[in-house]
PDB file of C-alpha atoms in Angstrom:
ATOM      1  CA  UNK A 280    -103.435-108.714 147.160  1.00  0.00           C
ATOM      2  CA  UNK A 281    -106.924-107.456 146.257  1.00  0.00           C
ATOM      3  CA  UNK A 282    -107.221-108.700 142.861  1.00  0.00           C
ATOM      4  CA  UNK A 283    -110.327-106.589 141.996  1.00  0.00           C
ATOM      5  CA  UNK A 284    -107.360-104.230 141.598  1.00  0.00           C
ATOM      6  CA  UNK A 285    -105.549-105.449 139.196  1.00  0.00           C
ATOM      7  CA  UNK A 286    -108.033-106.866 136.544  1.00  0.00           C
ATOM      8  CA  UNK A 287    -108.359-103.229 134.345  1.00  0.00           C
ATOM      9  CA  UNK A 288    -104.419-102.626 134.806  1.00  0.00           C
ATOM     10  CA  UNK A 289    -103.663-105.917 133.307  1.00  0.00           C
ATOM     11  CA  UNK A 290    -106.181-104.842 130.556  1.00  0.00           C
ATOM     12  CA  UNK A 291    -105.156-101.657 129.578  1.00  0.00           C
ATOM     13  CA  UNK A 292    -101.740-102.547 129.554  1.00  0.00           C
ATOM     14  CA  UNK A 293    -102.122-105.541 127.486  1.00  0.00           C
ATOM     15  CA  UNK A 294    -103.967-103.008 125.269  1.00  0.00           C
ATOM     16  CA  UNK A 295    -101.369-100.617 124.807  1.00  0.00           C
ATOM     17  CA  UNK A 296     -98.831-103.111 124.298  1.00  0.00           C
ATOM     18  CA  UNK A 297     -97.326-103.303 127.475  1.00  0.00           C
ATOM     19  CA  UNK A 298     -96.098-106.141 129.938  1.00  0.00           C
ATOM     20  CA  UNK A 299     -98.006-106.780 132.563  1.00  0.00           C
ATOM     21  CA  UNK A 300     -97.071-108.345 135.565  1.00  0.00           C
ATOM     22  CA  UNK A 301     -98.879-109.087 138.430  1.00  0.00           C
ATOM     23  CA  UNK A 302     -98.135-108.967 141.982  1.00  0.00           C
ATOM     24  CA  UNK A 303     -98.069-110.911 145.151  1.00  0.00           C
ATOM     25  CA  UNK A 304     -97.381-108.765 147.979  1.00  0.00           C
ATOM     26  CA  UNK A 305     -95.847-111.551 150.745  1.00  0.00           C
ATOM     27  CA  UNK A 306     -96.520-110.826 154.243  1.00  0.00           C
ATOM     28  CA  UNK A 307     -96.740-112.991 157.051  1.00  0.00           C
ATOM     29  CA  UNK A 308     -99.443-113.527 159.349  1.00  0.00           C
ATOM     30  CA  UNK A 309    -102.561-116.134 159.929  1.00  0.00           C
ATOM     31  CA  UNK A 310    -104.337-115.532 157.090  1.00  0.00           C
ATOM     32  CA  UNK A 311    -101.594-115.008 154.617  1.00  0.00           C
ATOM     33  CA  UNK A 312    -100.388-118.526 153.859  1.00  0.00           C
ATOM     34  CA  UNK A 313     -98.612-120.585 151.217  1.00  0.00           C
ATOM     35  CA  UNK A 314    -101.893-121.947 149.930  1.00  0.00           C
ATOM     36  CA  UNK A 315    -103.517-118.074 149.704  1.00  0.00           C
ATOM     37  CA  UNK A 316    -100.348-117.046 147.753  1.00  0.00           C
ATOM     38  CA  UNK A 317    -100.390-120.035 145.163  1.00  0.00           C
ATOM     39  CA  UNK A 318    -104.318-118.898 144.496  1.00  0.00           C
ATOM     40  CA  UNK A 319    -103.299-115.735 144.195  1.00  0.00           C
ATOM     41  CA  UNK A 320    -100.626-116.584 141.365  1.00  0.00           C
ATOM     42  CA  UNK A 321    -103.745-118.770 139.597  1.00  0.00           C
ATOM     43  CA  UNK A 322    -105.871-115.901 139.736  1.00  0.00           C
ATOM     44  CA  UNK A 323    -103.814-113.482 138.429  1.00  0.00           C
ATOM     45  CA  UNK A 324    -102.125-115.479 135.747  1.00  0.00           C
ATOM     46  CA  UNK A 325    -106.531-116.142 134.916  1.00  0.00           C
ATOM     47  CA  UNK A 326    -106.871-112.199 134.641  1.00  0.00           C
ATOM     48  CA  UNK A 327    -104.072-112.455 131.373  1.00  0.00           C
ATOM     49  CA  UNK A 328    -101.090-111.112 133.426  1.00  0.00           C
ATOM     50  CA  UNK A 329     -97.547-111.857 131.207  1.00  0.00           C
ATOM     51  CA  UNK A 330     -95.896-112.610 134.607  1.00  0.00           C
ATOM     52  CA  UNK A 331     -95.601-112.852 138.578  1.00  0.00           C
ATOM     53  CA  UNK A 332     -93.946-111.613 140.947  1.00  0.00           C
ATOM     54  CA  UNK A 333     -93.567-112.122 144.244  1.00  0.00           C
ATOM     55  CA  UNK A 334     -92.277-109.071 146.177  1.00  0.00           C
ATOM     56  CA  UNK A 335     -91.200-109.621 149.592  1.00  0.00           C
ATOM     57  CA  UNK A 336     -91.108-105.936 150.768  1.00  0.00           C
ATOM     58  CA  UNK A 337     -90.009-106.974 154.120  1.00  0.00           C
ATOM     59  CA  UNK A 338     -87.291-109.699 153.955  1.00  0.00           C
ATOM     60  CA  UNK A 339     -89.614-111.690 155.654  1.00  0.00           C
ATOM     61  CA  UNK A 340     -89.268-114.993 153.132  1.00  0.00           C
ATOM     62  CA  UNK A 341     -87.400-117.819 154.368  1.00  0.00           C
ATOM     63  CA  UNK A 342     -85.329-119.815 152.319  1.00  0.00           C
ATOM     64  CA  UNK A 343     -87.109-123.333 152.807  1.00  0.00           C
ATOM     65  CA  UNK A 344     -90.563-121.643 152.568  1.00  0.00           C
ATOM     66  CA  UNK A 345     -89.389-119.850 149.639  1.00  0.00           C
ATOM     67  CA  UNK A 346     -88.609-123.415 148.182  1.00  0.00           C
ATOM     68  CA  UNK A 347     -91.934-124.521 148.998  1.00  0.00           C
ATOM     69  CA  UNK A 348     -93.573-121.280 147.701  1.00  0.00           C
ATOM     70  CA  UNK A 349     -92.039-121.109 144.352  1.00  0.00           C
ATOM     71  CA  UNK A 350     -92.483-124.960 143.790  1.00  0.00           C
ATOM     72  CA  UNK A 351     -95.875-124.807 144.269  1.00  0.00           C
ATOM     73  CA  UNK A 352     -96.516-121.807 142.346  1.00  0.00           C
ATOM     74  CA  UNK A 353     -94.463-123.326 139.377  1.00  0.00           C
ATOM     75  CA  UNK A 354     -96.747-125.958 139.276  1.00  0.00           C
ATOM     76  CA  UNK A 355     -99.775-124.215 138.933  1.00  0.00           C
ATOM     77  CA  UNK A 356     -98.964-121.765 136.662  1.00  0.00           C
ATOM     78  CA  UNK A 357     -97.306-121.514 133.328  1.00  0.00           C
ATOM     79  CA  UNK A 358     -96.205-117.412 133.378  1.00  0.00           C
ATOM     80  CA  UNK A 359     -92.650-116.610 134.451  1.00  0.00           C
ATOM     81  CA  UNK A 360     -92.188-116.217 137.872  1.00  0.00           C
ATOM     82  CA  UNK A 361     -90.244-113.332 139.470  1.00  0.00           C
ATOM     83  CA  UNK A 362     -88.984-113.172 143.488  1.00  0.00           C
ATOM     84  CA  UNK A 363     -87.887-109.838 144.255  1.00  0.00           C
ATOM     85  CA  UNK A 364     -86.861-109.462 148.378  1.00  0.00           C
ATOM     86  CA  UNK A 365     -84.775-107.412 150.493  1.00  0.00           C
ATOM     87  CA  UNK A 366     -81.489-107.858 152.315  1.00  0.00           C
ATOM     88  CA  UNK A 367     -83.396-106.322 155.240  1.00  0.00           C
ATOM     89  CA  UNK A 368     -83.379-109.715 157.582  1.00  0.00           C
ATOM     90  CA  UNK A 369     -80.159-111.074 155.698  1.00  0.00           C
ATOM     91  CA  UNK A 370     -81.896-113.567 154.603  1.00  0.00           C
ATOM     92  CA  UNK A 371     -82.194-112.374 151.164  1.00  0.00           C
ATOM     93  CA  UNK A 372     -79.029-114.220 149.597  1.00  0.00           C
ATOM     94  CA  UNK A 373     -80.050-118.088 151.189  1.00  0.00           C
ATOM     95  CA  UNK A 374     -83.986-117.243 149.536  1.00  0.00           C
ATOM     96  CA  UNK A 375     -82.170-116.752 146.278  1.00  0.00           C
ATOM     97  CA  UNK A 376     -80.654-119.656 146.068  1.00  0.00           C
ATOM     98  CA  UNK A 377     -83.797-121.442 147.178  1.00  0.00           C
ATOM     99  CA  UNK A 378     -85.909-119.905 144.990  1.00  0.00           C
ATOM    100  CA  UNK A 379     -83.277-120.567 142.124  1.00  0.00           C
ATOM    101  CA  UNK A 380     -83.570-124.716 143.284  1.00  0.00           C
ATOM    102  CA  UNK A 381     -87.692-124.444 143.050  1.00  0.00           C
ATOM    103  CA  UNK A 382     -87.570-122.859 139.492  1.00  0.00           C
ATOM    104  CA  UNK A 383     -87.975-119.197 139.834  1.00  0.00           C
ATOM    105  CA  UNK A 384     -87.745-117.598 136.557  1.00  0.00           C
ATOM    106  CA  UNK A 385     -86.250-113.873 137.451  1.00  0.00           C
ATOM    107  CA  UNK A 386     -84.408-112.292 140.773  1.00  0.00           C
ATOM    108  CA  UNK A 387     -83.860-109.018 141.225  1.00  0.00           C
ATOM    109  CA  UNK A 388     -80.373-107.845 142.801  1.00  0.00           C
ATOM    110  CA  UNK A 389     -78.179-104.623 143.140  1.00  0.00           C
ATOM    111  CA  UNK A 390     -74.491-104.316 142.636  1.00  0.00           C
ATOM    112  CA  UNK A 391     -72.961-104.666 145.880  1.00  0.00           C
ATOM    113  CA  UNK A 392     -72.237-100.869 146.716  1.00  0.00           C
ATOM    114  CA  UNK A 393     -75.582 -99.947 146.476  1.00  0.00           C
ATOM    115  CA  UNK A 394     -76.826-103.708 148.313  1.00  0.00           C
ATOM    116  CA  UNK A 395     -78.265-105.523 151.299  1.00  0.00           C
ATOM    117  CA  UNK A 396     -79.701-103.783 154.044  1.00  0.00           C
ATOM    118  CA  UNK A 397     -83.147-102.434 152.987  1.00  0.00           C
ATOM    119  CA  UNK A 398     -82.292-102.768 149.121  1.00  0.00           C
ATOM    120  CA  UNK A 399     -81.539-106.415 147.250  1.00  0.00           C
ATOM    121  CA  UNK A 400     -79.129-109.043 148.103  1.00  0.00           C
ATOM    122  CA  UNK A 401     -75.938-108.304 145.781  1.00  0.00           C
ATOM    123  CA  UNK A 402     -75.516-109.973 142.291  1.00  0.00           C
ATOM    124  CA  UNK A 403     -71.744-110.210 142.533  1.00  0.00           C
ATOM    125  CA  UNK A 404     -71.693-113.006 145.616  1.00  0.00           C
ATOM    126  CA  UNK A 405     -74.850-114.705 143.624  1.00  0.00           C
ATOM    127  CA  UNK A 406     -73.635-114.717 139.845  1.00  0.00           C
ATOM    128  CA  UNK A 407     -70.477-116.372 141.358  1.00  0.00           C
ATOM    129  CA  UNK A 408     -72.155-119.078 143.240  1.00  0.00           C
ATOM    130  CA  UNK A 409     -74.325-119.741 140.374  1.00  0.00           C
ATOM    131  CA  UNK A 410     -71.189-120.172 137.891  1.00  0.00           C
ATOM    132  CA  UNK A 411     -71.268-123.934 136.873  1.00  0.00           C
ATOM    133  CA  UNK A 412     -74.563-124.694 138.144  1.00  0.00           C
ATOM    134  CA  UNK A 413     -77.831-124.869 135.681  1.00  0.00           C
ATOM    135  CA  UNK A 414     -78.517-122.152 137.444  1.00  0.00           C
ATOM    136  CA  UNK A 415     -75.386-120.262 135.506  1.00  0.00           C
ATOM    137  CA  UNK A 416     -75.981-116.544 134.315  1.00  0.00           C
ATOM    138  CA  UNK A 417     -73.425-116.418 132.183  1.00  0.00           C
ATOM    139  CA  UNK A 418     -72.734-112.367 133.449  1.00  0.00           C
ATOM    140  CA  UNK A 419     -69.243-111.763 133.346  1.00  0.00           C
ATOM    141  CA  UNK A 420     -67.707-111.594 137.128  1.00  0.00           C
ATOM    142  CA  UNK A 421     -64.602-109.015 135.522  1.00  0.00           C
ATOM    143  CA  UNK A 422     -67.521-106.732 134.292  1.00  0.00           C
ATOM    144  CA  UNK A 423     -69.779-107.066 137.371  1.00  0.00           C
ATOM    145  CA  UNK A 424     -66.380-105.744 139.535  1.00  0.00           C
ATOM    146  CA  UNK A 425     -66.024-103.164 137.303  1.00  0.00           C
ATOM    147  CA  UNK A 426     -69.244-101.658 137.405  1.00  0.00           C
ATOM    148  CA  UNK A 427     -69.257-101.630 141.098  1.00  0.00           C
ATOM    149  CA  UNK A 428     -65.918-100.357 140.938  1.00  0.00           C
ATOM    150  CA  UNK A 429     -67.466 -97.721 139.394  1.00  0.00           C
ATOM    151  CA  UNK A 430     -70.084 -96.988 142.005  1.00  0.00           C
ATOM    152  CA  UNK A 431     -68.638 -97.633 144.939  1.00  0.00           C
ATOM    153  CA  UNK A 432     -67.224 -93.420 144.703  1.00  0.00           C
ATOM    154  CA  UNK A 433     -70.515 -92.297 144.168  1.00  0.00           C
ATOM    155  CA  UNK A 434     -71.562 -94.458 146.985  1.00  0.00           C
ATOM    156  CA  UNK A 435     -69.453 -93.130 148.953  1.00  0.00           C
ATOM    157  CA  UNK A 436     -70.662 -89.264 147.766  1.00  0.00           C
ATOM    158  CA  UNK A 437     -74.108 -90.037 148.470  1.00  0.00           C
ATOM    159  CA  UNK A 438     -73.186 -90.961 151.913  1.00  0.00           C
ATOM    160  CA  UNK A 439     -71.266 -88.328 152.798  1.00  0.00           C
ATOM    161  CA  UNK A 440     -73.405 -85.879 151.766  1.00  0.00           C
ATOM    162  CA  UNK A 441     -76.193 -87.346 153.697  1.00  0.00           C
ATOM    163  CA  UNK A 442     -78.454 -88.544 150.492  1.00  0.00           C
ATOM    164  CA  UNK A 443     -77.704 -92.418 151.880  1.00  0.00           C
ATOM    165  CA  UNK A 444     -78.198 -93.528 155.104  1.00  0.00           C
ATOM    166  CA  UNK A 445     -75.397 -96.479 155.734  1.00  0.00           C
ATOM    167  CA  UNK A 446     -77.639 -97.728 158.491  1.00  0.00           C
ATOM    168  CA  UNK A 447     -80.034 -98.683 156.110  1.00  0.00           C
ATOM    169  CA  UNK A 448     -77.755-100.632 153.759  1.00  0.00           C
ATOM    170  CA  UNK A 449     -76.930-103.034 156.631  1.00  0.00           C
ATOM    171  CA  UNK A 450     -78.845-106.084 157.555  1.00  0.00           C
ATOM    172  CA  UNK A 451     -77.648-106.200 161.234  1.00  0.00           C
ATOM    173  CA  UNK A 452     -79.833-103.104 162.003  1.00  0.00           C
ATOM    174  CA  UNK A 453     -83.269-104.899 161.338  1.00  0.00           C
ATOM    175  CA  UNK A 454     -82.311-108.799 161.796  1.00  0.00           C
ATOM    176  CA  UNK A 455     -84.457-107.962 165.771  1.00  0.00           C
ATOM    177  CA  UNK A 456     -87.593-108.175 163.372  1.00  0.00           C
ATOM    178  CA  UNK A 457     -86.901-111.503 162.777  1.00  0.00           C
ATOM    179  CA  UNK A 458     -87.490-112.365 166.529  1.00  0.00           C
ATOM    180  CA  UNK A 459     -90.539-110.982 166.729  1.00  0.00           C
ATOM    181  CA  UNK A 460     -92.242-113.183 163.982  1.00  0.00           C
TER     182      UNK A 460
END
C-alpha cells in the first residue's frame, strides 16, 4: 500500500501499452481503515492506473464492510473497480454479492473443483444467483458444469498424487482466524 511503489510501474506499463492496475492490499488492523483504503483508490487512480483492485489476500472482508468499501470507493473514483478475495474464512461468496450490490466492476472466481478454501469463492453457485438480477452474467450454467466436469478428474489427480492439499481447499480449516480478529 506504499504508493511510492507503484508510480513508475503504472508508467512504464502505460508506455508499453499495457493495462495497469493498481492495488489495494486489504488488511485489517488500527490503522488500516475504510477511509485509508478509499484514499488509496484516489491516489492511485491520480498516478494514471486503468483500474483497481482490491485484493483481500486473507478472506478477511466482510460482506457489509465490503458494501461500505466498494460504495465509497465508487464514488470517488471513475476507474473500474475489481474485488478479488479468498474462500479462506467462507466468507468469500456473501462479500460477492455485497460487493456486486455497491457496484463493483470485476470478481474474480474459480470453477468449483479447484474453489473455496484458500483459492476464490466458486463461479458456478454465483453466476446462478446472479441469473435474473442486473447483476446477470449472462455465462451459460450448462457450459460452466461442463468445464468443471472436466476438472474435477484432474482434481482429483492432483490430489492424489500429493500436488493439492484438500485441507487447503476447505474453508472450515481457517474459519478459527475469524475469532481472533
Amino acid at each position: 500500500n506504499d504508493t511510492r511503489n507503484l508510480q513508475r510501474s503504472i508508467e512504464a506499463t502505460k508506455k508499453f501499452g499495457g493495462h495497469a492496475q493498481g492495488t489495494i492490499s486489504y488488511t485489517i488492523s488500527p490503522a488500516h481503515t475504510n477511509e485509508v483504503f478509499i484514499n488509496l483508490a484516489k491516489e492511485i487512480e491520480q498516478m494514471g492506473a486503468d483500474s483497481l483492485c482490491i485484493k483481500d489476500m486473507a478472506g478477511l472482508l466482510s460482506p457489509y464492510n465490503t458494501f461500505e468499501l466498494v460504495k465509497a470507493i465508487k464514488s470517488q473514483v471513475k476507474i473500474p473497480l475489481e474485488l478479488h478475495t479468498h474462500a479462506t474464512s467462507g466468507l468469500g461468496s456473501m462479500t460477492y454479492m455485497k460487493a456486486a450490490e455497491a457496484g463493483v466492476d470485476i470478481i474474480d472466481t474459480a470453477l468449483s473443483p479447484f474453489a473455496e478454501g484458500t483459492s476464490q469463492p466458486p463461479t458456478e453457485p454465483l453466476v446462478y444467483a446472479f441469473q435474473g438480477t442486473e447483476y446477470d452474467t449472462e455465462l451459460k450454467m450448462e457450459l460452466l458444469n461442463q468445464a468443471a466436469e472436466y476438472f474435477r478428474p484432474i482434481r482429483e489427480k492432483y490430489i492424489a498424487s500429493g500436488l493439492l492439499d484438500p485441507k487447503l481447499m476447505r474453508s472450515e480449516e481457517h474459519t478459527s482466524e475469524l475469532q481472533s480478529l
